[in-house]
Coordinates of C-alpha atoms and ligand atoms in Angstrom, one line a residue:
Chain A
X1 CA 19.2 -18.3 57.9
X2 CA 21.2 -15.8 59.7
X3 CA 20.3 -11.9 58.5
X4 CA 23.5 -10.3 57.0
X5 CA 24.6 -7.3 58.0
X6 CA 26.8 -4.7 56.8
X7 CA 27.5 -2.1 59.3
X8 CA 29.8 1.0 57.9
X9 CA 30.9 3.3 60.3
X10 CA 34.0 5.0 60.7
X11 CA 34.2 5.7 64.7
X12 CA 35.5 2.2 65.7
X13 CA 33.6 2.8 69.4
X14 CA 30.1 3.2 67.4
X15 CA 30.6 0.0 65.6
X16 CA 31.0 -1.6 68.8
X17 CA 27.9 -0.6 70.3
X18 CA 25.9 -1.0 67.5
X19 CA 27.2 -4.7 66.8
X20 CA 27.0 -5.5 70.5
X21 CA 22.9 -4.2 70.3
X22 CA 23.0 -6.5 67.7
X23 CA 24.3 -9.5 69.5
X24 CA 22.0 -8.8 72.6
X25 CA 18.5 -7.8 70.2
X26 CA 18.2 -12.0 69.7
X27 CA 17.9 -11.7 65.9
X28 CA 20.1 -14.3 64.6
X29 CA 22.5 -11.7 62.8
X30 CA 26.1 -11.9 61.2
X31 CA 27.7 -9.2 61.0
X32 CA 30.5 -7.8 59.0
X33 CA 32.1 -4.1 59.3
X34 CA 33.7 -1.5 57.1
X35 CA 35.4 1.3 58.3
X36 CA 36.1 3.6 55.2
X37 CA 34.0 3.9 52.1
X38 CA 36.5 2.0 49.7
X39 CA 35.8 -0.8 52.3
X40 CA 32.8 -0.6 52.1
X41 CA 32.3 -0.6 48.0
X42 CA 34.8 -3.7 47.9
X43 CA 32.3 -5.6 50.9
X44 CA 29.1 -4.5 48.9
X45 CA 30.0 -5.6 45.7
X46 CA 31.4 -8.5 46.8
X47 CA 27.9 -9.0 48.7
X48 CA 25.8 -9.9 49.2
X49 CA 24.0 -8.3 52.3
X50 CA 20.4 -8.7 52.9
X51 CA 20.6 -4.9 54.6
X52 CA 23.1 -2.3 54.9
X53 CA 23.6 0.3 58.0
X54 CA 25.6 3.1 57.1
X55 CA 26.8 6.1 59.0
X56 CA 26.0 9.5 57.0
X57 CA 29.4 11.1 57.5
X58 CA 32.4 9.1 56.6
X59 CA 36.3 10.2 56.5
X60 CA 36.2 11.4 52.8
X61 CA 32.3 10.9 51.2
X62 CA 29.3 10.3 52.9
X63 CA 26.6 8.0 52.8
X64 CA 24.7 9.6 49.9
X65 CA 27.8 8.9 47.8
X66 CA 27.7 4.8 48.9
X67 CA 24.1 4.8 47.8
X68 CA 24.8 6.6 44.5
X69 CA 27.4 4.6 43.9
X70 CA 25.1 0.8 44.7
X71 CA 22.6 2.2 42.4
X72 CA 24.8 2.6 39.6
X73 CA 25.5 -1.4 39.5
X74 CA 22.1 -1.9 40.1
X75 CA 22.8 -3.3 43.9
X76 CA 19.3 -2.5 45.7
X77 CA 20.1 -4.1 49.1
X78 CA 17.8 -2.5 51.7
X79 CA 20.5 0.3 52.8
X80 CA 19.6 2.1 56.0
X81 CA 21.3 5.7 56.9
X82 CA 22.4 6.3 60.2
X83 CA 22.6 10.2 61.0
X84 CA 23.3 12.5 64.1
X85 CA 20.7 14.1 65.9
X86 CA 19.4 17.2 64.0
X87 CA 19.7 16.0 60.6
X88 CA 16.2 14.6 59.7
X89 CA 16.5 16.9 56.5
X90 CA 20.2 14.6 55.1
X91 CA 17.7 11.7 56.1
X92 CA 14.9 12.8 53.6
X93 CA 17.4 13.5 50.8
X94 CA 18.6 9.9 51.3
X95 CA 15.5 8.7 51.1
X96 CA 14.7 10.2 48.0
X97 CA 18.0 8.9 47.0
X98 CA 16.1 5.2 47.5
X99 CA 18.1 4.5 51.1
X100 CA 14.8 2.4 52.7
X101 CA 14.8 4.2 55.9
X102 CA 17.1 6.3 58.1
X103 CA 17.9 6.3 62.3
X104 CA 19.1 8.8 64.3
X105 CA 21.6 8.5 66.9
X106 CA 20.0 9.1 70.3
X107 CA 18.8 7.4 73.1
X108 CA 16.2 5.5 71.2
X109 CA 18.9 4.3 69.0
X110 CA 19.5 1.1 70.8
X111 CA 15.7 -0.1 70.9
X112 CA 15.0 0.5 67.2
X113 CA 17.8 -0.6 65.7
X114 CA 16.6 -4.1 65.4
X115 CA 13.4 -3.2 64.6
X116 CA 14.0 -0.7 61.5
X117 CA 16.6 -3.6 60.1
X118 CA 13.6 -5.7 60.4
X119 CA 11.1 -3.4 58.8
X120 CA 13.5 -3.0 55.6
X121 CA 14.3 -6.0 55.5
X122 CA 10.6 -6.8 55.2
X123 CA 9.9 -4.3 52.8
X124 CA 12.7 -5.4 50.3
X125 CA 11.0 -8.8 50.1
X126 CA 7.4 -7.6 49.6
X127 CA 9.1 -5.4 46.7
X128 CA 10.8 -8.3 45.3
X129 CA 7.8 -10.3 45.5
X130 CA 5.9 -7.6 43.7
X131 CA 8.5 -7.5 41.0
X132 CA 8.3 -11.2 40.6
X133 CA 4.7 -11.0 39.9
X134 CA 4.8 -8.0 37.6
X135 CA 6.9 -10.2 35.6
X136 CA 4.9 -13.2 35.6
X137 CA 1.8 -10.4 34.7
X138 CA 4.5 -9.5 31.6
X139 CA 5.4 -12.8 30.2
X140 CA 1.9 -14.2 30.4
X141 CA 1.0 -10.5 28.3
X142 CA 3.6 -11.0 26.1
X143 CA 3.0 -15.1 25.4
X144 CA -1.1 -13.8 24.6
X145 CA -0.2 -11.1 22.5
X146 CA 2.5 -13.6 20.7
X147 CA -0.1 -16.0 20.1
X148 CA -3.0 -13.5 19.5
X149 CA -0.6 -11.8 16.9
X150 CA -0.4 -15.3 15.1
X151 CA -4.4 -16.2 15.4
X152 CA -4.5 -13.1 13.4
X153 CA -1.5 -13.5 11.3
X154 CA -2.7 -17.1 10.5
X155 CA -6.4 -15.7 9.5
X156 CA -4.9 -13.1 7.1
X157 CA -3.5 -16.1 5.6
X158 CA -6.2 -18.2 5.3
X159 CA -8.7 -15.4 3.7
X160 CA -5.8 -15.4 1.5
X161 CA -5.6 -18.6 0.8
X162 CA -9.2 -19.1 -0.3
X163 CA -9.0 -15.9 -2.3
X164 CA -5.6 -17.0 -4.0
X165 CA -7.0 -20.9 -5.0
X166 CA -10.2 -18.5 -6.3
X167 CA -8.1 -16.6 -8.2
X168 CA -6.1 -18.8 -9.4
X169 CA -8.7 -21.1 -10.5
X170 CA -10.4 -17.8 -12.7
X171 CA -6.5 -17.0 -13.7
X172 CA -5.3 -19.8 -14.8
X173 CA -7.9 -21.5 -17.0
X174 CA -7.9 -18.1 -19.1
X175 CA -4.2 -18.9 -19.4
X176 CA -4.3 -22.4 -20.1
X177 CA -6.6 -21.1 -23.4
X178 CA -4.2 -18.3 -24.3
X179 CA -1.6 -21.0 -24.2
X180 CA -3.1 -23.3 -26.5
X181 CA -4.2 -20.8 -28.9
X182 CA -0.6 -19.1 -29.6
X183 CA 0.3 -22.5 -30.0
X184 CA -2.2 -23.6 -32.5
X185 CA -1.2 -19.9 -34.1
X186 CA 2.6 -20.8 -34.3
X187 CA 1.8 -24.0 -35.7
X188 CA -0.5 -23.1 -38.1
X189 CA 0.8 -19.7 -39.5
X190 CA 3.6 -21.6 -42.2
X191 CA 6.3 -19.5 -43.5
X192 CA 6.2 -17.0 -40.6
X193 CA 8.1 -13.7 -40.5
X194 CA 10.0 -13.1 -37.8
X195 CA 8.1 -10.5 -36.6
X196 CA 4.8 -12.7 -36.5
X197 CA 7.7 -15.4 -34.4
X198 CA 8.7 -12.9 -32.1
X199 CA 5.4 -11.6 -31.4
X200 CA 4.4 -15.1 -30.6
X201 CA 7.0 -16.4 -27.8
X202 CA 6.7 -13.0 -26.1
X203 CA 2.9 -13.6 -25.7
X204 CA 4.0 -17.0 -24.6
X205 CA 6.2 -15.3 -21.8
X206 CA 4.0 -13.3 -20.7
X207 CA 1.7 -16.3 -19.9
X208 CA 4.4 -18.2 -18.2
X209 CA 5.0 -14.9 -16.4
X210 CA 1.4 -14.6 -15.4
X211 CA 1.3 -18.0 -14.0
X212 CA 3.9 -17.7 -12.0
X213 CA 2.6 -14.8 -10.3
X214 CA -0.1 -17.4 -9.3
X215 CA 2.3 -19.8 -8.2
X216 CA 3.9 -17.3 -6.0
X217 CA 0.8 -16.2 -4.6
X218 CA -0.5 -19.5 -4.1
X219 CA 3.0 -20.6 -2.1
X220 CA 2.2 -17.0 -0.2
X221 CA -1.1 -18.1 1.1
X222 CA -0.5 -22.2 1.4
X223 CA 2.5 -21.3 4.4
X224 CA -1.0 -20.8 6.5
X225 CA -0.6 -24.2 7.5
X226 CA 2.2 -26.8 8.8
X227 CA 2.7 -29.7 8.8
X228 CA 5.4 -30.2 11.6
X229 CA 7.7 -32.9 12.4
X230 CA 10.6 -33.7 13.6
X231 CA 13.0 -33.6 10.4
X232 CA 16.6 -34.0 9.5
X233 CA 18.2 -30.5 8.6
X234 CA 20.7 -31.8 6.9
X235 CA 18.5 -34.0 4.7
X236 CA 16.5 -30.7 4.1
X237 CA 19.3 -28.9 2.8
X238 CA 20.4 -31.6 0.6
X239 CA 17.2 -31.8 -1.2
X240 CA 16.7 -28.4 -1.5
X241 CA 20.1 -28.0 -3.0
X242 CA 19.3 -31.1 -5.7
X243 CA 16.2 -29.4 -6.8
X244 CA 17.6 -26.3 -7.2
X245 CA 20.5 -27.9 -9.4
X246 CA 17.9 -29.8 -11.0
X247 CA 15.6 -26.9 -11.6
X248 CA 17.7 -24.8 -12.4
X249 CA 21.3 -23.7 -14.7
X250 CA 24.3 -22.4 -13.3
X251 CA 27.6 -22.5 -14.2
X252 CA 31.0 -21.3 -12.4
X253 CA 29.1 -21.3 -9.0
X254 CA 31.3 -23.2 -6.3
X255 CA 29.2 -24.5 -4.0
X256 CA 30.4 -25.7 -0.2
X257 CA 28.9 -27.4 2.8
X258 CA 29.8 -27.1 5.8
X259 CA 27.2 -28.6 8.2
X260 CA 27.4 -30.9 11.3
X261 CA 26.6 -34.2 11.0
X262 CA 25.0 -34.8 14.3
X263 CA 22.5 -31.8 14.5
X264 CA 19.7 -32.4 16.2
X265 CA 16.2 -32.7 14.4
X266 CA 14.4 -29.4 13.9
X267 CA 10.7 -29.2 13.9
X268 CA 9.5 -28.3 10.5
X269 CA 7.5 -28.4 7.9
X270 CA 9.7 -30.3 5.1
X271 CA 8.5 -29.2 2.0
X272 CA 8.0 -25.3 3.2
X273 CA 11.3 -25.9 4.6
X274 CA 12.6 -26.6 1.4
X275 CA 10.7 -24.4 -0.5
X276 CA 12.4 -21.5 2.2
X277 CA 16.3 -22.8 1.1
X278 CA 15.6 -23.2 -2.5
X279 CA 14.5 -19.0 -2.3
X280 CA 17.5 -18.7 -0.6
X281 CA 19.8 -20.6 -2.9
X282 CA 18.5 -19.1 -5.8
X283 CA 18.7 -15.4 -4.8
X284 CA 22.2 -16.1 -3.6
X285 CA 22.7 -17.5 -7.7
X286 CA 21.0 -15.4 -9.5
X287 CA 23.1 -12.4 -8.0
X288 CA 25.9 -14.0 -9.5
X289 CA 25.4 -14.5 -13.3
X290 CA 29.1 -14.4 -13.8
X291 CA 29.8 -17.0 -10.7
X292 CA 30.7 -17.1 -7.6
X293 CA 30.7 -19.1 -4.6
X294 CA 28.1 -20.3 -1.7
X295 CA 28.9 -21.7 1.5
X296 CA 26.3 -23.2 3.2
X297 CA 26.9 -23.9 7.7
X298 CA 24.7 -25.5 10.0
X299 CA 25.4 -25.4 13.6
X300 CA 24.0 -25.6 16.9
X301 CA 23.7 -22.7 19.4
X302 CA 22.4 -21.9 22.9
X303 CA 20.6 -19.3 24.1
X304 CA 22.8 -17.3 26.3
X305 CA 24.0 -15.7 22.8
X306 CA 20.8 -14.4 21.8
X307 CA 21.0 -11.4 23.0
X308 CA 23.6 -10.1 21.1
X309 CA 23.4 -12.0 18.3
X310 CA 20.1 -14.1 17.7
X311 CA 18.2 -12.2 20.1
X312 CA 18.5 -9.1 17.7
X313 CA 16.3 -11.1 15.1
X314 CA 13.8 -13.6 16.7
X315 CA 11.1 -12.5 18.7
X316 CA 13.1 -13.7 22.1
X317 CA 9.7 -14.4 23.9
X318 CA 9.3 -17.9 21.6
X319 CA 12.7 -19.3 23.0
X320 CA 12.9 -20.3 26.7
X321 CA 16.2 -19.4 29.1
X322 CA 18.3 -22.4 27.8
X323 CA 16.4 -23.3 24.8
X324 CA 19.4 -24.3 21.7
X325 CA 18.6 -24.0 18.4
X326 CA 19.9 -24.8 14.8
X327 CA 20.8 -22.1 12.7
X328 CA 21.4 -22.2 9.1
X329 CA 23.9 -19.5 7.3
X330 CA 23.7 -19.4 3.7
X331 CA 26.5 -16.9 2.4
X332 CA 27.3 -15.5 -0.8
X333 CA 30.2 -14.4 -3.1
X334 CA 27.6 -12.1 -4.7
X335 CA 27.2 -7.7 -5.2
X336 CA 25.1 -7.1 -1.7
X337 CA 22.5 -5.4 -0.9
X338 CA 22.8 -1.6 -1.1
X339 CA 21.8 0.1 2.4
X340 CA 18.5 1.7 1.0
X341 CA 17.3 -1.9 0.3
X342 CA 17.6 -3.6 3.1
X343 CA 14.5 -2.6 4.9
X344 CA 12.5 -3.7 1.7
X345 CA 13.8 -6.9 0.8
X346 CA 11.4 -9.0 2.8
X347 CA 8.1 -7.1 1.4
X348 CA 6.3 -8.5 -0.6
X349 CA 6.3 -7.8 -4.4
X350 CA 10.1 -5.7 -3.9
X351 CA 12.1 -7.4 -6.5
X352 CA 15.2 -5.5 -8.3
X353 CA 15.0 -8.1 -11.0
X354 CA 13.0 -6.5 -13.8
X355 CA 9.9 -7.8 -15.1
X356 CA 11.1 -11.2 -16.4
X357 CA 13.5 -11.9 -13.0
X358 CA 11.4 -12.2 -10.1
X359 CA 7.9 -11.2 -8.7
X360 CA 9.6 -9.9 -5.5
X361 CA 7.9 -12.8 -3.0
X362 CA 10.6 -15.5 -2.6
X363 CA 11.7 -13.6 0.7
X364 CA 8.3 -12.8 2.0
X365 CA 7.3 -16.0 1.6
X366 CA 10.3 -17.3 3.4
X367 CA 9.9 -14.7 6.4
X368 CA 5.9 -16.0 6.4
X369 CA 7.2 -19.6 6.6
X370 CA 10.0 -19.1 9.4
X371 CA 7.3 -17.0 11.6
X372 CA 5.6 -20.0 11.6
X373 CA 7.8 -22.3 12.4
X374 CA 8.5 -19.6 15.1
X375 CA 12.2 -19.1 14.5
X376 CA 13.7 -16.1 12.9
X377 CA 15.3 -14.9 9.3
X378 CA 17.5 -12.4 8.3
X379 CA 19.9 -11.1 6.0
X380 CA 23.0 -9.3 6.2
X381 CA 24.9 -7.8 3.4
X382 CA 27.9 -5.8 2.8
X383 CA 28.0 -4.2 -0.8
X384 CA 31.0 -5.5 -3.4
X385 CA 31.5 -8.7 -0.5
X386 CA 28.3 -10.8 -0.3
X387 CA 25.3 -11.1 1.6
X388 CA 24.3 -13.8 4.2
X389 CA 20.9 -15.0 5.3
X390 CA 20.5 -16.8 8.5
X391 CA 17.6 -18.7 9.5
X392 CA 17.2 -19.6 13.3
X393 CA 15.0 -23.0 14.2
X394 CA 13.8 -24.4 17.1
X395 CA 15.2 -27.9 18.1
X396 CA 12.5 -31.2 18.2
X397 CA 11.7 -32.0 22.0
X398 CA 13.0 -35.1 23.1
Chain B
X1 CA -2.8 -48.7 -37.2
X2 CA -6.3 -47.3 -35.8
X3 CA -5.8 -43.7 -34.2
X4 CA -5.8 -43.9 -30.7
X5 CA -8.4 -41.6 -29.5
X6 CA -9.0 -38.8 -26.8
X7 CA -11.7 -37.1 -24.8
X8 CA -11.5 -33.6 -23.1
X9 CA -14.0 -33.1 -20.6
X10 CA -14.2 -29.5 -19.3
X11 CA -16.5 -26.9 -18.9
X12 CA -14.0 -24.6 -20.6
X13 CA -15.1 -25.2 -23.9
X14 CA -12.4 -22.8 -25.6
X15 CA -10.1 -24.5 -23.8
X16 CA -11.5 -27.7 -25.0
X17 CA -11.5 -26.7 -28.7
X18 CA -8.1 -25.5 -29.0
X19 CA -6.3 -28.4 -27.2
X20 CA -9.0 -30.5 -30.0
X21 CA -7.4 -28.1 -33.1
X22 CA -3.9 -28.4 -31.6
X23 CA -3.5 -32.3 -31.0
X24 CA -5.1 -32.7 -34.9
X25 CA -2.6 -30.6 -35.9
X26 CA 0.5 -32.0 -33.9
X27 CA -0.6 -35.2 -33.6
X28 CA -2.3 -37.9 -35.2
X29 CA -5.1 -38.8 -32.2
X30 CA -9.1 -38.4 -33.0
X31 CA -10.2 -35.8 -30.3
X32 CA -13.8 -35.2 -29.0
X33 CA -15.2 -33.1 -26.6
X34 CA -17.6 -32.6 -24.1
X35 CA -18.7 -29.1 -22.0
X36 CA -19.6 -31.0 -18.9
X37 CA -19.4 -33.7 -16.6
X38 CA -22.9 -35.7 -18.1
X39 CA -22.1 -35.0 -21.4
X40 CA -18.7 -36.3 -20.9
X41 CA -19.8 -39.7 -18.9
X42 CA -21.7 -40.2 -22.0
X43 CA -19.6 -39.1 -24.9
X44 CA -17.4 -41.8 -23.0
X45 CA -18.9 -44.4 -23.5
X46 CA -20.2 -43.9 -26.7
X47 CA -17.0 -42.7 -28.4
X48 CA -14.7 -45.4 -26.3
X49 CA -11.3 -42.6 -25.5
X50 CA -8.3 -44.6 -25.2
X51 CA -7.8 -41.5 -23.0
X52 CA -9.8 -39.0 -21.0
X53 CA -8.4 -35.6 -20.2
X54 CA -11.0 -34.6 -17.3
X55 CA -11.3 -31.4 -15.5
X56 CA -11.7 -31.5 -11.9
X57 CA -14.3 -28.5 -11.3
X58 CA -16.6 -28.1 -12.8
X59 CA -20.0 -26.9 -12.4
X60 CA -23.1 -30.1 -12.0
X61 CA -21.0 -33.1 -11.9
X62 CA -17.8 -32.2 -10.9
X63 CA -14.8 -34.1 -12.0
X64 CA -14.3 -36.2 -9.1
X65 CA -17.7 -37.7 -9.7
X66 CA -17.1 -38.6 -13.1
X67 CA -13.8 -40.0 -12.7
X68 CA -15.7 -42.4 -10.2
X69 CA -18.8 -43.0 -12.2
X70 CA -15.9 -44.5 -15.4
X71 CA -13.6 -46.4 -13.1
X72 CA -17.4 -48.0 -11.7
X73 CA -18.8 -48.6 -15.2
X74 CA -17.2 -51.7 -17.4
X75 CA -17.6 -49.7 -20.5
X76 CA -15.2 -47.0 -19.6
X77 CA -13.1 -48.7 -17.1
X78 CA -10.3 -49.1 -19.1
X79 CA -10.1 -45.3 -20.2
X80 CA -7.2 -44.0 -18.8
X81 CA -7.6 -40.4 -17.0
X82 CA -5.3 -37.5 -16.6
X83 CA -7.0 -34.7 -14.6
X84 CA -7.1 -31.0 -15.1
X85 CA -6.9 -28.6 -12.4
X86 CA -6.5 -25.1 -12.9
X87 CA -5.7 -24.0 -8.9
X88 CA -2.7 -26.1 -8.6
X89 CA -3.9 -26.1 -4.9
X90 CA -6.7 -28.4 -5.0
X91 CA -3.7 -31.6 -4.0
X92 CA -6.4 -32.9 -1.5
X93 CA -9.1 -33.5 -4.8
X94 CA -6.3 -34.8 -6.6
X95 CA -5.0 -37.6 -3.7
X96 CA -8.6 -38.6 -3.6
X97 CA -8.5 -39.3 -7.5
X98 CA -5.3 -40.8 -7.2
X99 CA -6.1 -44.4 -7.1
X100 CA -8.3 -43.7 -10.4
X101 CA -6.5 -41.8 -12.5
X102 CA -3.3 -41.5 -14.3
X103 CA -2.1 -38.2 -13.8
X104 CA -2.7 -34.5 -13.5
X105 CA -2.0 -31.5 -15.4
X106 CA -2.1 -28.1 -14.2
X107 CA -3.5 -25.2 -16.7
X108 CA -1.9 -23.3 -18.3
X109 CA -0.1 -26.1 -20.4
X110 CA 1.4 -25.9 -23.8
X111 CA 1.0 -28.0 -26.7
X112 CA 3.8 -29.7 -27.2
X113 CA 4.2 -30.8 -23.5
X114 CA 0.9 -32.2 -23.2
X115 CA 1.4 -33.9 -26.7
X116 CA 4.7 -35.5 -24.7
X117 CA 2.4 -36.2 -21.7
X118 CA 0.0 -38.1 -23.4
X119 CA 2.4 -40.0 -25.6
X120 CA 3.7 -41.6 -22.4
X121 CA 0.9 -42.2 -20.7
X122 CA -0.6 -43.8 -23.3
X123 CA 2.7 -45.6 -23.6
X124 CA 2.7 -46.4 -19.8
X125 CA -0.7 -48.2 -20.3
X126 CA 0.5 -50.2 -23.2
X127 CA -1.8 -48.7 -25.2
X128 CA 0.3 -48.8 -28.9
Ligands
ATP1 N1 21.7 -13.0 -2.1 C1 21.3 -11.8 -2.6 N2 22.2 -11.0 -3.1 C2 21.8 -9.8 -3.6 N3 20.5 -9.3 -3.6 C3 19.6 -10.1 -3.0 C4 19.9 -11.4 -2.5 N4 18.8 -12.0 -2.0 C5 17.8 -11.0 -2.2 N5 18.2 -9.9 -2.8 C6 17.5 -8.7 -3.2 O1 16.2 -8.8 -2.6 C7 15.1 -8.7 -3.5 C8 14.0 -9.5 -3.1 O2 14.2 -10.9 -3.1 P1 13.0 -11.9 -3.2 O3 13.6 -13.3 -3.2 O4 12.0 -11.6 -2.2 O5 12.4 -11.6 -4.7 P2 13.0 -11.9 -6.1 O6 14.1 -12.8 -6.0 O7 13.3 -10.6 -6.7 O8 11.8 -12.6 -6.8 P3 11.2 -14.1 -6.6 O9 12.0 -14.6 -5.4 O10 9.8 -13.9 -6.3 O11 11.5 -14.8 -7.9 C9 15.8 -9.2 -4.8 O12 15.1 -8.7 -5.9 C10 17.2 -8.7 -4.7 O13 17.3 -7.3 -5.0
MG2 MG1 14.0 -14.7 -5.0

């Protein structure tokens, strides 16, 4: 491979010599002049040039203002300042500037030429080399730190886990007694008043309510572990919606689909999949007790969008250059989120629904499950319009 | 028509003597209960349940061993079993006692659904 070289120099009879000491030092060069400095700016960017020689004092700018100008678009070929006897001092200044190294024109000019281009040239591959590493040192930090952040994550969960089944064991038998007994009182107590009624099915909620505190936390712990396959997103989304229209009563809400038909499989966990949409679906209802709408997309993207868009939201070291993914929008008709929430809606326990609405982990749960699947999930609201979530999945190999 | 008749094993003996006042009151089954898993292998086959309402832990013998020991014994075999599990996380326990029992029921349950539950399982064993 030829070396490529861009020579800038505004007396016509110095370019000569230099490209003729060129020719004659053996090197196998190519070289290519400028002879202003908007010349030379067109040549460079057009690059590029695996070293460039450039005379300090041009018609209008001087070399400093070239080199300012490459490191502005982030050009670092190996630029080499060519100065008049006497000037060491410009020559420093440049350097500092990043120029790799400077000649003077004298006598010696013609024997080092070849050999400084050579140095640089040198020198700018050791750097890149260096910078390549330094990024291999990065990634491999960032994948260990990925993966120690889940070890831990996935712990957390487990000690959960056994403390929520303990719990929940101690909770709910307690419960299952309460339960009986207001029934056996209901039943019993004939003639009741209404106050002796009342009191009754408000103990009775509060049982349910207790129990399905346990349920949450139980669902909280249990996404320690998947169980992943290769799985049909549509076929996800269909049962999820079922069971939520099974489960659950709403009237005036419009719901649409609007998902490909051939997108490819995700891997997931199927029933924490699910249990992730049905959240969704029902948040998105039960902000709209009066009605409303839901649209529900599916599409497939690539990753040259993520960083403007995906990027923003999924840990970007989990995807690899090229990787496409499925992502699922799930928008609603519905109030929003005002701007103060937003930061707490994926906690856990933050619920705006009173005490007999929600216990505030339906989104935390979800967020746990999506980390593990290692895609991403997030919501975006505008107050009076709606509010979308998005959830980001990573495609089945092969 | 003889009453058909029912069995609650569990260690929670409120538990157990509730669900026994509430199914005399609601229904018209003969309950009896037992406070452990012995007790309970006994009481069954003794008593003859036409179904067995069987907690899954419980301290000594725990449930799953005395689902096994009536499904191996021709004097109980034909008891039909609903478990009781009060985790709701224990699904491994319950796959294992799949092929033995009926059905499970997580606590807290109220009356009048485990009345219905019981009806039809009863009614899914042809047990009139
Ligand atoms: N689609 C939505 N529209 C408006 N607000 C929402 C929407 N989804 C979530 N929120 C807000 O975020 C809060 C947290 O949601 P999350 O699902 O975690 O808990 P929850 O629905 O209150 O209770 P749970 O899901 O445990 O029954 C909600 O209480 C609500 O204020
Ligand atoms: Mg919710």
């Amino acid at each position: 491979m030829p070396i490529k070289v861009l020579l800038i120099e505004d007396n016509l009879d110095h370019l000569e010599i230099s490209k003729r000491i060129l020719q004659k030092a053996g090197g196998d060069y190519e070289v290519d002049s400028a002879s202003d400095s908007r010349e030379a700016l067109q040549k460079i960017f057009a690059g590029p040039y695996d070293v460039i020689l450039c005379d300090y004092r041009l018609l209008e700018v001087t070399a400093l203002d070239i080199l300012r100008e490459m490191n502005r678009k982030d050009i670092d070929t190996p630029f080499i300042v060519v100065t008049a006897l006497g000037s060491e001092k410009i020559a420093v200044d440049m350097m500092k500037e990043g120029a790799y190294d400077y000649l003077i024109k004298d006598v010696l000019y013609s024997d080092t030429l070849d050999i400084v281009i050579k140095k640089a040239i040198e020198r700018y591959r050791n750097k890149k080399e260096k910078e390549g590493l330094q990024k291999e040192i990065r990634e491999a930090y960032n994948k260990l730190k990925e993966t120690q952040d889940q070890l831990i994550q996935s712990e957390k969960l487990s000690a959960l886990g056994q403390l929520a089944s303990g719990v929940a064991h101690e909770v709910r038998n307690p419960l299952g007694i309460i339960m009986q007994g207001i029934d056996y009182l209901e039943n019993k107590i004939a003639n009741k008043e209404s106050d002796i009624q009342d009191t009754l099915t408000m103990l009775k909620a509060s049982v349910k309510r207790a129990n399905r505190i346990i349920g949450s936390l139980l669902d909280f712990s249990r996404a320690a572990s998947l169980d992943l396959n290769p799985e049909d997103l549509n076929g996800i989304l269909e049962s999820s919606l079922s069971l939520v229209k099974v489960r659950f009563k709403f009237e005036n809400i419009n719901i649409v689909v609007e998902t490909k038909n051939d997108l490819p499989r995700v891997m997931a966990d199927k029933n924490k999949l699910e249990q992730v949409f049905i959240n969704i679906l029902l948040n998105a209802m039960q902000s709209m007790p009066e009605g409303g709408k839901i649209v529900i997309r599916a599409f497939e993207r690539e990753e040259e969008s993520f960083q403007n868009d995906i990027g923003k939201k999924i840990p970007l070291n989990s995807l690899q250059p090229g990787e496409k993914v499925v992502m699922v929008e799930i928008e609603d008709s519905g109030p929003g989120v005002p701007e103060e929430n937003l930061k707490k809606i994926f906690d856990p326990f933050f619920s705006t629904k009173g005490p007999n609405g929600g216990v505030g982990l339906g989104l935390s749960i979800s967020r746990n499950i999506i980390n593990m699947h290692k895609g991403g999930i997030y919501l975006e609201s505008q107050l009076g319009k709606g509010t979308k979530v998005t959830v980001v999945l990573k495609i089945a190999e092969g | 028509m003889t009453k058909k008749k029912i069995l609650i094993i569990d260690d929670e003996t409120d538990f157990c003597k509730l669900v026994k006042r509430n199914l005399e009151l609601i229904s018209d089954y003969e309950v009896s209960i037992a406070g452990d898993g012995k007790k309970g292998f006994k009481s069954a086959k003794e008593f003859k349940p036409h179904l067995i309402l069987l907690d899954i832990m419980m301290p000594g013998i725990d449930g799953l061993e005395v689902l096994k020991k009536l499904k191996a014994d021709s004097e109980t075999t034909s008891s039909v079993v609903i478990m009781l599990t009060a985790r709701g996380d224990d699904e491994l326990k319950i796959k294992a006692a799949q092929s033995y029992c009926e059905d499970y029921i997580t606590k807290p349950i109220d009356a009048p659904e485990l009345k219905i539950k019981i009806e039809e399982t009863l009614k899914r064993n042809g047990i009139k």
